[in-house]
Structures are given as C-alpha cells and as structure tokens.
XYZ file of C-alpha atoms in Angstrom:
496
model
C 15.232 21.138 25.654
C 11.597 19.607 25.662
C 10.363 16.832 28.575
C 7.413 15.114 28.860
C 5.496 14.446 32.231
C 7.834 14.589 35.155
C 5.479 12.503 37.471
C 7.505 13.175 40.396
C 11.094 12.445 39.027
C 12.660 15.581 39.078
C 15.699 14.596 39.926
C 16.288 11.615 37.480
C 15.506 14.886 35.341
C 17.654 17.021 36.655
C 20.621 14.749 36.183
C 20.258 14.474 32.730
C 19.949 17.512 31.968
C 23.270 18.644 33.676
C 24.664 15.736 31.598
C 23.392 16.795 28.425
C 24.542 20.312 28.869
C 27.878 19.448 29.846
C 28.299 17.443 26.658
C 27.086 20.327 25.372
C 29.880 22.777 26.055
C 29.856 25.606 23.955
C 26.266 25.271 22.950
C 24.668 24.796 26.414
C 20.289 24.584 26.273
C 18.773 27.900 27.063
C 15.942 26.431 28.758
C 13.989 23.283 29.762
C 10.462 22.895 28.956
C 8.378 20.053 30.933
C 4.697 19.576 29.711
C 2.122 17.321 31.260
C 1.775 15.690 34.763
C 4.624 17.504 37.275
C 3.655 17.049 40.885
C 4.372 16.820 43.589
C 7.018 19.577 42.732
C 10.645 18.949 44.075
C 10.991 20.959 47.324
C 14.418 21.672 47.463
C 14.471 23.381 43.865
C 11.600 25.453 45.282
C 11.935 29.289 46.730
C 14.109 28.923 50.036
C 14.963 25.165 48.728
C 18.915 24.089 49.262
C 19.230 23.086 45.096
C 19.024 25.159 41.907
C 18.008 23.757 38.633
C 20.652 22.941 36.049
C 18.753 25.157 33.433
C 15.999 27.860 33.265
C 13.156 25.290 33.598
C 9.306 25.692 32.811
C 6.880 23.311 33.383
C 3.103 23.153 32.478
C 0.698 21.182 34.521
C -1.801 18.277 33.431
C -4.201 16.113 34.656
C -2.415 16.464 38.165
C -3.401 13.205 40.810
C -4.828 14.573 43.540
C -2.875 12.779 46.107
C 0.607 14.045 44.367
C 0.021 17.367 46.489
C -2.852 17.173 48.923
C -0.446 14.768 51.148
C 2.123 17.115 51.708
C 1.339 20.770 53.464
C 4.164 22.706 51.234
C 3.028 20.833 47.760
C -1.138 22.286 48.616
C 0.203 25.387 49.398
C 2.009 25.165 46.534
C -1.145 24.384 44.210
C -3.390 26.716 45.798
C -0.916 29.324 44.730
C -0.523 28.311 41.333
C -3.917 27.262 41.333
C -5.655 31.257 42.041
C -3.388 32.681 39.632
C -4.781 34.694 36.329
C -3.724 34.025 32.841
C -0.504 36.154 32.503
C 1.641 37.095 29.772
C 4.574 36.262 32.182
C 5.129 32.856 33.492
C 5.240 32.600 37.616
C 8.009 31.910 39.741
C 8.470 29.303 41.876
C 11.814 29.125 42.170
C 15.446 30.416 40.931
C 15.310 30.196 37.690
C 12.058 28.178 37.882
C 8.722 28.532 36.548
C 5.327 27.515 35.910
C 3.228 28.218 32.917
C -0.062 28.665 34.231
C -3.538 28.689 33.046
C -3.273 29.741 29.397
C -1.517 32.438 27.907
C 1.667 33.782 25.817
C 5.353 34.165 27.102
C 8.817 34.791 25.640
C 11.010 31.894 27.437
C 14.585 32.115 25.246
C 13.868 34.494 22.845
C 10.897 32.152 21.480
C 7.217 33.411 21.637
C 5.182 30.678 23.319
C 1.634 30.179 24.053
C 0.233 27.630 26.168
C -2.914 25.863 27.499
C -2.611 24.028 31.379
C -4.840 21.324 32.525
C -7.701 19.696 30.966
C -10.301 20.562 29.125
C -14.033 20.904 30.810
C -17.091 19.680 29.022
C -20.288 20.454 29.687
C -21.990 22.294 32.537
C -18.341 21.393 34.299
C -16.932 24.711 36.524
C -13.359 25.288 36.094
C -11.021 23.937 38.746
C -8.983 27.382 38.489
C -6.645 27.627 35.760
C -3.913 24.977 37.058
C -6.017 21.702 36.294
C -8.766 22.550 33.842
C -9.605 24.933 30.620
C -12.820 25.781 29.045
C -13.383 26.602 25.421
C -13.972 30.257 26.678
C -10.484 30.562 27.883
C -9.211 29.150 24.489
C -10.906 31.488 22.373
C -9.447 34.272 24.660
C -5.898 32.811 23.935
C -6.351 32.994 20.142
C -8.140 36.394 20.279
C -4.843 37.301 22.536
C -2.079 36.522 19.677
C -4.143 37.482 17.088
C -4.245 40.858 18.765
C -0.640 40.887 18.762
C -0.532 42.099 14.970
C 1.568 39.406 13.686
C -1.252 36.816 12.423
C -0.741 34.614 15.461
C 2.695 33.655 14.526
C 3.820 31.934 17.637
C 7.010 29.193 18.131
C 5.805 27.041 20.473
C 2.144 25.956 21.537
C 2.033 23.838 24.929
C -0.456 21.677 25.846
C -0.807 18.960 28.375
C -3.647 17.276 25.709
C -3.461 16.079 22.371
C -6.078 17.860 20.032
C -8.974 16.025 18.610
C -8.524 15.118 14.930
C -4.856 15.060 14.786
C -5.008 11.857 13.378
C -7.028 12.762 10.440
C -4.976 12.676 6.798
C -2.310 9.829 8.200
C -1.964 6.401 7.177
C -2.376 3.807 10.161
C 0.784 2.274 10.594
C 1.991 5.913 11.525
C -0.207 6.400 14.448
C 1.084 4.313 17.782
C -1.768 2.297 19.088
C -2.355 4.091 22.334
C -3.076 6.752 19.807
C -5.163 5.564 17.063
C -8.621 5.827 19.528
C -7.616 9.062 21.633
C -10.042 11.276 21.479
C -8.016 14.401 22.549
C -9.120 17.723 23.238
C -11.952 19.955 20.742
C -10.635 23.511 22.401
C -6.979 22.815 21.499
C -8.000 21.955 18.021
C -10.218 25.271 18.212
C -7.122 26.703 18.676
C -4.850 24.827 16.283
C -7.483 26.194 13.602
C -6.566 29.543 13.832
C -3.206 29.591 14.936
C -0.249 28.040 13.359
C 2.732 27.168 15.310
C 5.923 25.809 14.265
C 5.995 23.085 16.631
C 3.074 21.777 19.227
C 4.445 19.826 22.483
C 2.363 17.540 24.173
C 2.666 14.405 26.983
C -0.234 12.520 27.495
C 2.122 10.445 30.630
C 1.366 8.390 32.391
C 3.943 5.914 33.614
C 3.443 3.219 30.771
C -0.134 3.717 29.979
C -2.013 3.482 26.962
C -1.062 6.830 24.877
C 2.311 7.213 27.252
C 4.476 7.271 24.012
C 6.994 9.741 22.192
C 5.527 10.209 18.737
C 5.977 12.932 16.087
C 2.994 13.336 13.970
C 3.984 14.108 10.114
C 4.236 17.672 9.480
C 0.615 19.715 8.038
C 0.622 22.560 6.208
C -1.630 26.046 6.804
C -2.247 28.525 5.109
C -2.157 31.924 7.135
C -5.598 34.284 6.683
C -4.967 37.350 5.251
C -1.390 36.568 4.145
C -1.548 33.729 1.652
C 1.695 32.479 2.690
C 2.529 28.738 4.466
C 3.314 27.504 7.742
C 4.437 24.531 8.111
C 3.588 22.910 12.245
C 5.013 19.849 13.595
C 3.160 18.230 16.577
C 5.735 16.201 18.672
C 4.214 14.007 21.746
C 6.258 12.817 24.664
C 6.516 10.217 26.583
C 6.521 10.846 30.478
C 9.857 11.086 32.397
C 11.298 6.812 32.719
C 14.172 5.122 33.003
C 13.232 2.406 30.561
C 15.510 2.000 27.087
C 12.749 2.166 24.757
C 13.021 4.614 21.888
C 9.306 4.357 22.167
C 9.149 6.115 25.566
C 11.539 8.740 24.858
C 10.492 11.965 26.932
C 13.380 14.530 26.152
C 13.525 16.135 22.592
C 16.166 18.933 21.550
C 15.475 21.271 19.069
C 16.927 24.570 17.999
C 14.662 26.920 16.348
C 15.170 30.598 15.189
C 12.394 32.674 16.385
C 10.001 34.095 14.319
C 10.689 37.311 15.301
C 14.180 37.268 14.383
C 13.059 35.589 10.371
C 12.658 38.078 7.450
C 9.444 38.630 5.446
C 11.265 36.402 2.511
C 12.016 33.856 5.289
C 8.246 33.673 6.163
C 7.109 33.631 2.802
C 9.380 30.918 1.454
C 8.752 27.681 3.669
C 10.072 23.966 2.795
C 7.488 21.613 2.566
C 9.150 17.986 3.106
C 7.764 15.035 1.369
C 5.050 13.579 3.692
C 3.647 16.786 4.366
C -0.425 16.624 4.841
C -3.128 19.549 5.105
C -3.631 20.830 8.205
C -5.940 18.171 10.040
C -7.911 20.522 11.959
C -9.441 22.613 9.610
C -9.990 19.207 6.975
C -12.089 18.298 10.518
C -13.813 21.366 10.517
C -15.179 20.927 7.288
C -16.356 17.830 6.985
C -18.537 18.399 10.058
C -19.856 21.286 8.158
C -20.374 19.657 4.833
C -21.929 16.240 6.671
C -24.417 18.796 8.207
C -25.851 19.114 4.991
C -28.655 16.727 5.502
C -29.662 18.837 8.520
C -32.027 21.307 8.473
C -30.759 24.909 8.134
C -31.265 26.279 11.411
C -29.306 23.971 12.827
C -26.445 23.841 10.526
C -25.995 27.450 11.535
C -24.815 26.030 14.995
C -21.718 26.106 13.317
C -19.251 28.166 15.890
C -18.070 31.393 13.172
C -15.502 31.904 15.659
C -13.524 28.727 14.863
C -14.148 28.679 11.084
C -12.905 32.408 10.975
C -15.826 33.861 10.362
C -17.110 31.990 8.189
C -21.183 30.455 8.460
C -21.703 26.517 7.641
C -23.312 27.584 3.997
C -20.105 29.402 2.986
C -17.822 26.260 4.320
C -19.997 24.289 2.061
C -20.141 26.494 -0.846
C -16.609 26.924 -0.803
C -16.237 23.107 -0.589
C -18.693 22.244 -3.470
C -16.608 24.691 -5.231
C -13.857 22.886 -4.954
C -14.635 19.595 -5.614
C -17.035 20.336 -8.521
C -17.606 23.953 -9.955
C -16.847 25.177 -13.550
C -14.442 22.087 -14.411
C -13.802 20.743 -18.452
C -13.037 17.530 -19.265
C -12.751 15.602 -22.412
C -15.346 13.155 -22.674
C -14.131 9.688 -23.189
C -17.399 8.363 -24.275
C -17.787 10.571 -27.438
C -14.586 9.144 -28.809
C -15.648 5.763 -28.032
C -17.435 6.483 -32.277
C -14.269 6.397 -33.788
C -12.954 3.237 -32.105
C -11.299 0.651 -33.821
C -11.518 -3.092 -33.411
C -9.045 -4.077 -29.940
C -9.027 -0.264 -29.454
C -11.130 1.121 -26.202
C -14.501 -0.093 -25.481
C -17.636 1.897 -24.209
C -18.340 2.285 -20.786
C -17.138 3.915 -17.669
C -14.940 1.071 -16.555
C -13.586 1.134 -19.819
C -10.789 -1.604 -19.514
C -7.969 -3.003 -22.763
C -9.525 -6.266 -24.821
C -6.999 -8.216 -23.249
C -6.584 -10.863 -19.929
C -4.838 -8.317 -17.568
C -7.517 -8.059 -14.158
C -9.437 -5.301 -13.718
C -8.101 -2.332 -11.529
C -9.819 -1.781 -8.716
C -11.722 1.579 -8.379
C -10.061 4.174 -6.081
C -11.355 6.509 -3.379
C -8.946 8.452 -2.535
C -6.732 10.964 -4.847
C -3.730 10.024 -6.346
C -1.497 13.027 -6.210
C -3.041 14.805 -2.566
C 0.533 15.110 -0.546
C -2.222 14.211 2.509
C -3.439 10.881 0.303
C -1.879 7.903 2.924
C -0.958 5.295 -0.092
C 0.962 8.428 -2.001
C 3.779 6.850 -3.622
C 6.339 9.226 -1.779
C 9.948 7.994 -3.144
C 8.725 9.397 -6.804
C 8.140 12.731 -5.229
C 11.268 15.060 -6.829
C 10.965 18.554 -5.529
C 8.336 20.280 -3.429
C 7.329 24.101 -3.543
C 4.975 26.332 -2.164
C 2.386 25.487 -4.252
C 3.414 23.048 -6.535
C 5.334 19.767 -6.865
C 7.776 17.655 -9.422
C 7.019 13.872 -9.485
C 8.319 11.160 -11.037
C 5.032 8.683 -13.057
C 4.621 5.519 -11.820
C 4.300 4.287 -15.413
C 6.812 6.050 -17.651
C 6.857 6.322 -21.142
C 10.157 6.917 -21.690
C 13.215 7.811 -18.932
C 11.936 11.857 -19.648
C 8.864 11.792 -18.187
C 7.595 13.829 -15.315
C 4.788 15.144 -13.758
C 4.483 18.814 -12.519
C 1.280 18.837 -9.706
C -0.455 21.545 -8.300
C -0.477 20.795 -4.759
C -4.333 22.102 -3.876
C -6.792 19.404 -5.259
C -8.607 21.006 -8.667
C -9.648 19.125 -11.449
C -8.746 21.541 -13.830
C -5.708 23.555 -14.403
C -8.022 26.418 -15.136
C -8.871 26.441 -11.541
C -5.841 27.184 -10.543
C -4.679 30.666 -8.601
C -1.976 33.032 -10.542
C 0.579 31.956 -7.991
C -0.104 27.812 -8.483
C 0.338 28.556 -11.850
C 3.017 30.665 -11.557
C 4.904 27.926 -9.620
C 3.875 25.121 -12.170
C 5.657 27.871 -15.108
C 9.374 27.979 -12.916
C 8.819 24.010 -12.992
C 8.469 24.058 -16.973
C 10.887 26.640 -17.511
C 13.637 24.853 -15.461
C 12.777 21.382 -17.340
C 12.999 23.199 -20.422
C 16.498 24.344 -19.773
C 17.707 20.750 -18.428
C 16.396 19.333 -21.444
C 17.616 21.423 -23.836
C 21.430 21.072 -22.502
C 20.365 17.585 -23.753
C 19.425 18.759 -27.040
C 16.004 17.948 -26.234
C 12.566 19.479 -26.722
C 9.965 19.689 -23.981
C 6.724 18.193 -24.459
C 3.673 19.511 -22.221
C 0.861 17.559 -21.828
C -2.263 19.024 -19.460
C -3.872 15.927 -18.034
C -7.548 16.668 -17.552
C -9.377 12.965 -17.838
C -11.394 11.690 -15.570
C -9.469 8.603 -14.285
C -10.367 6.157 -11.528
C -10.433 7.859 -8.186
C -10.773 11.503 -7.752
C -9.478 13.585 -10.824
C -6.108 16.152 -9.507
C -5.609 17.966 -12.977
C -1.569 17.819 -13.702
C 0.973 18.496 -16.327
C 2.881 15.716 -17.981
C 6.216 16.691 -19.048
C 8.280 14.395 -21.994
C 11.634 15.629 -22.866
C 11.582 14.646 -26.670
C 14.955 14.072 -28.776
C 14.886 17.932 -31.254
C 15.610 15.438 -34.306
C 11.696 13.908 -33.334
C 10.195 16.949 -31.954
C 8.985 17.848 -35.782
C 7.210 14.730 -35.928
C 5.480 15.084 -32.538
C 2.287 16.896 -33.850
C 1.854 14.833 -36.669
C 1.754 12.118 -34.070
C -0.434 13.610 -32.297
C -2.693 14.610 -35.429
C -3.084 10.795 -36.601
C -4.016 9.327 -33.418
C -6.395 12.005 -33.104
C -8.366 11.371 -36.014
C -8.238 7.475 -35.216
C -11.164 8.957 -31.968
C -12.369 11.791 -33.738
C -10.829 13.881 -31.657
C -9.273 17.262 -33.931
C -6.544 19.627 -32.530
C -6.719 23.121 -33.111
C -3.540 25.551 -32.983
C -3.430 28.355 -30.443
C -1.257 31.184 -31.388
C 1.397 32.504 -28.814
C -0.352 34.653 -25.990
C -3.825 33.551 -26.815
C-alpha cells in the first residue's frame, strides 16, 4: 500500500489503512509505504508509544518544515537521530513495526527490493543537511554504483523519492501532464539515476496540502532497454497526492498495487515484457541526448563536460555519433523525383511538396514521426498488437478491409537498419498474417515502405491480404504501373 505525504495526519492514515485491510480479509497489505513530507512523527506509534501501526509501515522524508519538529523536544530528538544516520542497506527503526528509510540506499521491505533517495536535492556549493533532508549528486551516483554492484543489472521493484525527476515530462502530449506539473522542474540526480537504473514502478509526493504540483498523477509507462542484456523494462512513475480528506480523485494519496518481485520472475519472464499501447521511450535518457547533440555547436573541450558516468560510459562524440547514426547513416530510398520523367498528364507533379492536380488543401508538413509509440498525436486506437520490438497497426487510410501495417518500434528509415531480433519480430508478424489469411483463402501481399513522406521517414511493412483467385494478377499490376514512372522491378530468387 503506497501514501503520499503524511504532513502530520497519521492518524487519519492510520484509520484507513485498518479499514482497507479489514476489507481486505484474506489478502491483508504486507506493508505501507509513505513518501514525501512526514513530520512531526506521531508519538504514540513511536518506541515506548501506547499505539502500534495497523501495518509494517515505512516512510521516507522530504522537504521536512522546520517548525514540524524543532517545536517539540521528542520530534528534534527524533530528527537528530534519523538525521546522523549513514546510508544503510536496512531501513531504521523507530518503532514496532515502524520504519524510516533514510538517506539513500537499498532494502527488501515485503519481499520487494527497493531503493530509495530522502530529502532534497543540493545544488551548488550547498553542504548536505545530513542524509534526512538533502542529497547530493555524489550520494546518487553511490546508489546506482550500489545496485549495479549487486550483479543483477540494477533490477530493483521500487525506487522512492520524495522529488519528481527532471525531464519526466519529455515524450507526453500536454493534456496528460496536470498543470502543477507541466513547469516543475524536478530533480537532475534522480534522473541521473533513472538513467541507469530501471525500476518497475517510481513513487513520488511532491505534497503539500493543496499546492501547486500536490496531485496524484501516473505518468504513461517508458520503456528501457537494460545495458548488457538487450532485453526491456518497462517503469511506471506514479505521483501522489499528500495525505487529505478532500473527495477529489485528483488528490488521491493511497495507491495499491501487487507486484511479484523480481527476484521471484524467471529469465523468460524478464525477457518477455508487455508493452501497452501508450508506451513512450524512456524520457531520461531522450534528455540526455539531446543535451549532448545540442552541444554540438560548442566547442569540443567543452562538450566533453559531458558526465560519462550518467551516459554509461559513453563521451558526448559517441552520443552524437550514435545519434547521427540513427537518424541519417547508410539509408536507401527511392527517389520520387526521377520518376517524376515518366509522368503522365493529372499524374504527380515535380517538386518536393508534390501534391494531386486537384482542389483538395494542401497537407500541412509534419515534425514529428508518425509511427514513434513516444509521438504525442499517435493515432493509438489503430494500434493492434505490441511486441518487444515490433508492432501491428491498423492504416489510417486503407485500401481495402486487409490492410495492415507491421512497424519496427526503434525509429530507422530503412528496414535494412534493422537488428536480427526487430526483424525477427517483424517475420512472426508476417508469418501469423500469412496463416490468418490463408484460412481465408487469401494471399499475403508485402509491401516495404521506404519513401520519404512528410514528417520524419519510420521505414514499415504494408501488409494486403489479396483474394488467391487475384494474387496471379498482382505482379502484372505491379509491372504496368511501373513502367507508367519508369520505375522496372527485378525478381529476387528465394534466399537471395
């Protein structure tokens, strides 16, 4: 059970909680989690206190008023305990069966491995406050060196922070970012850490009681790919609202979830991850590189400012190589001005906005891609199936009630770009097409789409299922039309 800032109502808490796990009678919560602004801490639940919590309950401290403990002799006692401690693997006690996740570091609270980052970030020349109230970028390159060392690639459940990361609302379409959001400018460490580490789910509370950014949100899920494994993790980042007694879905501030731990998942389990429709690359690392590529106009020395640490390992000049790789490289495309010769009268006319002899307005040019999952005006409902590394889609303009399009998800212009596994992926997609359409007595009809079109070009296959008593006629189809643009096929032999 997750819970945003407490600010002081522990009990109102407390209360629901034993409500909730009542209702939940066989299936009781293993554990509450609290993240964000908790003191002053409630006495009474405290070592020697009267009252024991309903739960196992850990909470993580935030950007902690200074008045919610310095008032009260027990409360700074309290802090200055919590306060001197050291990052721990092991959360400390305050209480039966309470605890506080100090500083930052990695625990096991239910079975679930958990890291987590107290307090605020420091900037600047700023000394830490201890490790209750404040973090430096030191202490979050220790925590990622920490699960890293664990031999497991970082794999973690949970990551708890009492900030939102910078960038996390890179890749997402406006309306899907609450307005206290949209101008946060979170915390650069976190996302540091959210480059190299992957967890399923990140908890945060900005709290507040009502303030700007005091909302429950849950971010759409991004995608990661994990170094030196090649396989997918899929991270949801879930904000909540501080602890209220207002009925606003909006300020919800307790979340249940019920995850099996990655410890307890099999290597096909880890491998094989469902990406839901919506999903968008990992926001952090997109971040990370286009502050390396807009360095580009800088001279070299200091584009190697670049930390290696957070790019993992990797200098500025490789980000960018890698980058103009992507985006331009050894690509082939047909070249729609050469066939522009053989045009007939009403057919295509020259030019790069080539547009139809006819009244219909012009289409505006695009900027963004039209098949990137991350692209915010992807047309979503036509999404079919999603993979690992490829996805079935539905055209917006259909030729016939058989056509589909099979897209690799990574953004190449040309399908000879493509890794052996993309491909390999895109191949289960034809061959289980194939079989639907033949049970239709139907042929299948591949096209690979690799035009330049407005916007960016995301090379794809168009599929056709074509009726087997017009599949003969197909190439000759394709034979006259081609002539009409000078365009001639040639015939590649099976396994060429």
């Amino acid at each position: 059970l997750l819970c945003g800032a407490v600010q002081s109502h522990w009990e109102l808490l407390f209360e629901r909680a034993r409500k909730l796990n009542a209702a939940a009678k066989d299936k009781p919560f293993e554990a509450l989690v609290c993240v964000g602004r908790c003191f002053p801490l409630p006495i009474e639940y405290l070592a020697g206190g009267s009252k024991q919590v309903p739960l196992p309950t850990y909470f993580l401290s935030g950007h902690e008023a200074a008045r919610s403990w310095q008032e009260d002799a027990k409360q700074t006692e309290i802090f200055d305990q919590l306060n001197a401690e050291k990052q721990s693997t092991e959360p400390v006690q305050v209480g039966e069966r309470f605890f506080c996740l100090a500083g930052a570091g990695v625990a096991n609270i239910a079975g679930l491995k958990v890291a987590y980052v107290s307090g605020t970030e420091t900037h600047g020349s700023e000394e830490e406050k201890g490790t209750l109230l404040t973090y430096s970028k030191a202490s979050a390159e220790a925590l990622v060196q920490q699960l890293h060392a664990d031999g497991d690639q970082g794999d973690v459940d949970f990551l708890f922070t009492a900030e939102y990361p910078t960038s996390f609302q890179l890749l997402l379409p406006e309306q899907q970012l609450p307005h206290g959001l949209q101008a946060m400018r979170g915390s650069s460490a976190i996302r540091q850490i959210l480059q190299q580490v992957h967890p399923k789910y990140h908890i945060t509370s900005r709290g507040g009681d009502g303030t700007r950014g005091d909302v429950f949100y849950q971010r759409l899920p991004y995608v990661s790919e994990v170094a030196g494994t090649g396989r997918k993790q899929l991270t949801r980042l879930i904000g909540l609202s501080g602890v209220n007694k207002v009925k606003d879905k909006t300020r919800k501030y307790l979340h249940a979830l019920q995850v099996v731990p990655f410890a307890q998942q099999s290597a096909e389990e880890h491998q094989h991850v469902d990406i839901p429709a919506g999903t968008t690359q990992n926001p952090y690392l997109h971040a990370m590189l286009e502050e390396a590529t807009s360095r580009s106009g800088e001279p070299d020395a200091k584009r190697r400012k670049l930390d290696p640490a957070a790019t993992g390992g990797l200098s500025a000049e490789q980000i960018e190589q890698l980058t103009s790789k992507s985006q331009g490289g050894a690509q082939f495309f047909y070249d729609q001005r050469l066939a522009v010769k053989g045009q007939r009268k009403g057919g295509l006319i020259p030019g790069d906005q080539q547009q139809r002899r006819n009244n219909h307005p012009v289409v505006p040019q695009r900027t963004e891609c039209w098949f990137c999952l991350s692209t915010p005006t992807l047309e979503r409902h036509l999404i079919v199936s999603i993979g690992q590394k490829a996805y079935l889609a539905m055209p917006k303009g259909a030729i016939c009630g058989d056509h589909l399009l099979i897209v690799p998800i990574a953004h190449e212009a040309s399908t000879m770009a493509l890794d052996e596994d993309t491909w390999r992926e895109m191949e289960r997609f034809k061959s289980a097409l194939r079989r639907y359409f033949a049970s239709q007595d139907k042929e299948l009809l591949v096209i690979d789409r690799n035009v330049a079109t407005l916007g960016a070009t995301h090379c794809h296959l168009q599929v056709v299922g074509v009726p087997k008593a017009k599949a003969e006629a197909t190439r000759r189809v394709f034979e006259t039309e081609g002539e009409r643009y000078h365009v001639k096929f040639e015939e590649l032999q099976a396994g060429a």
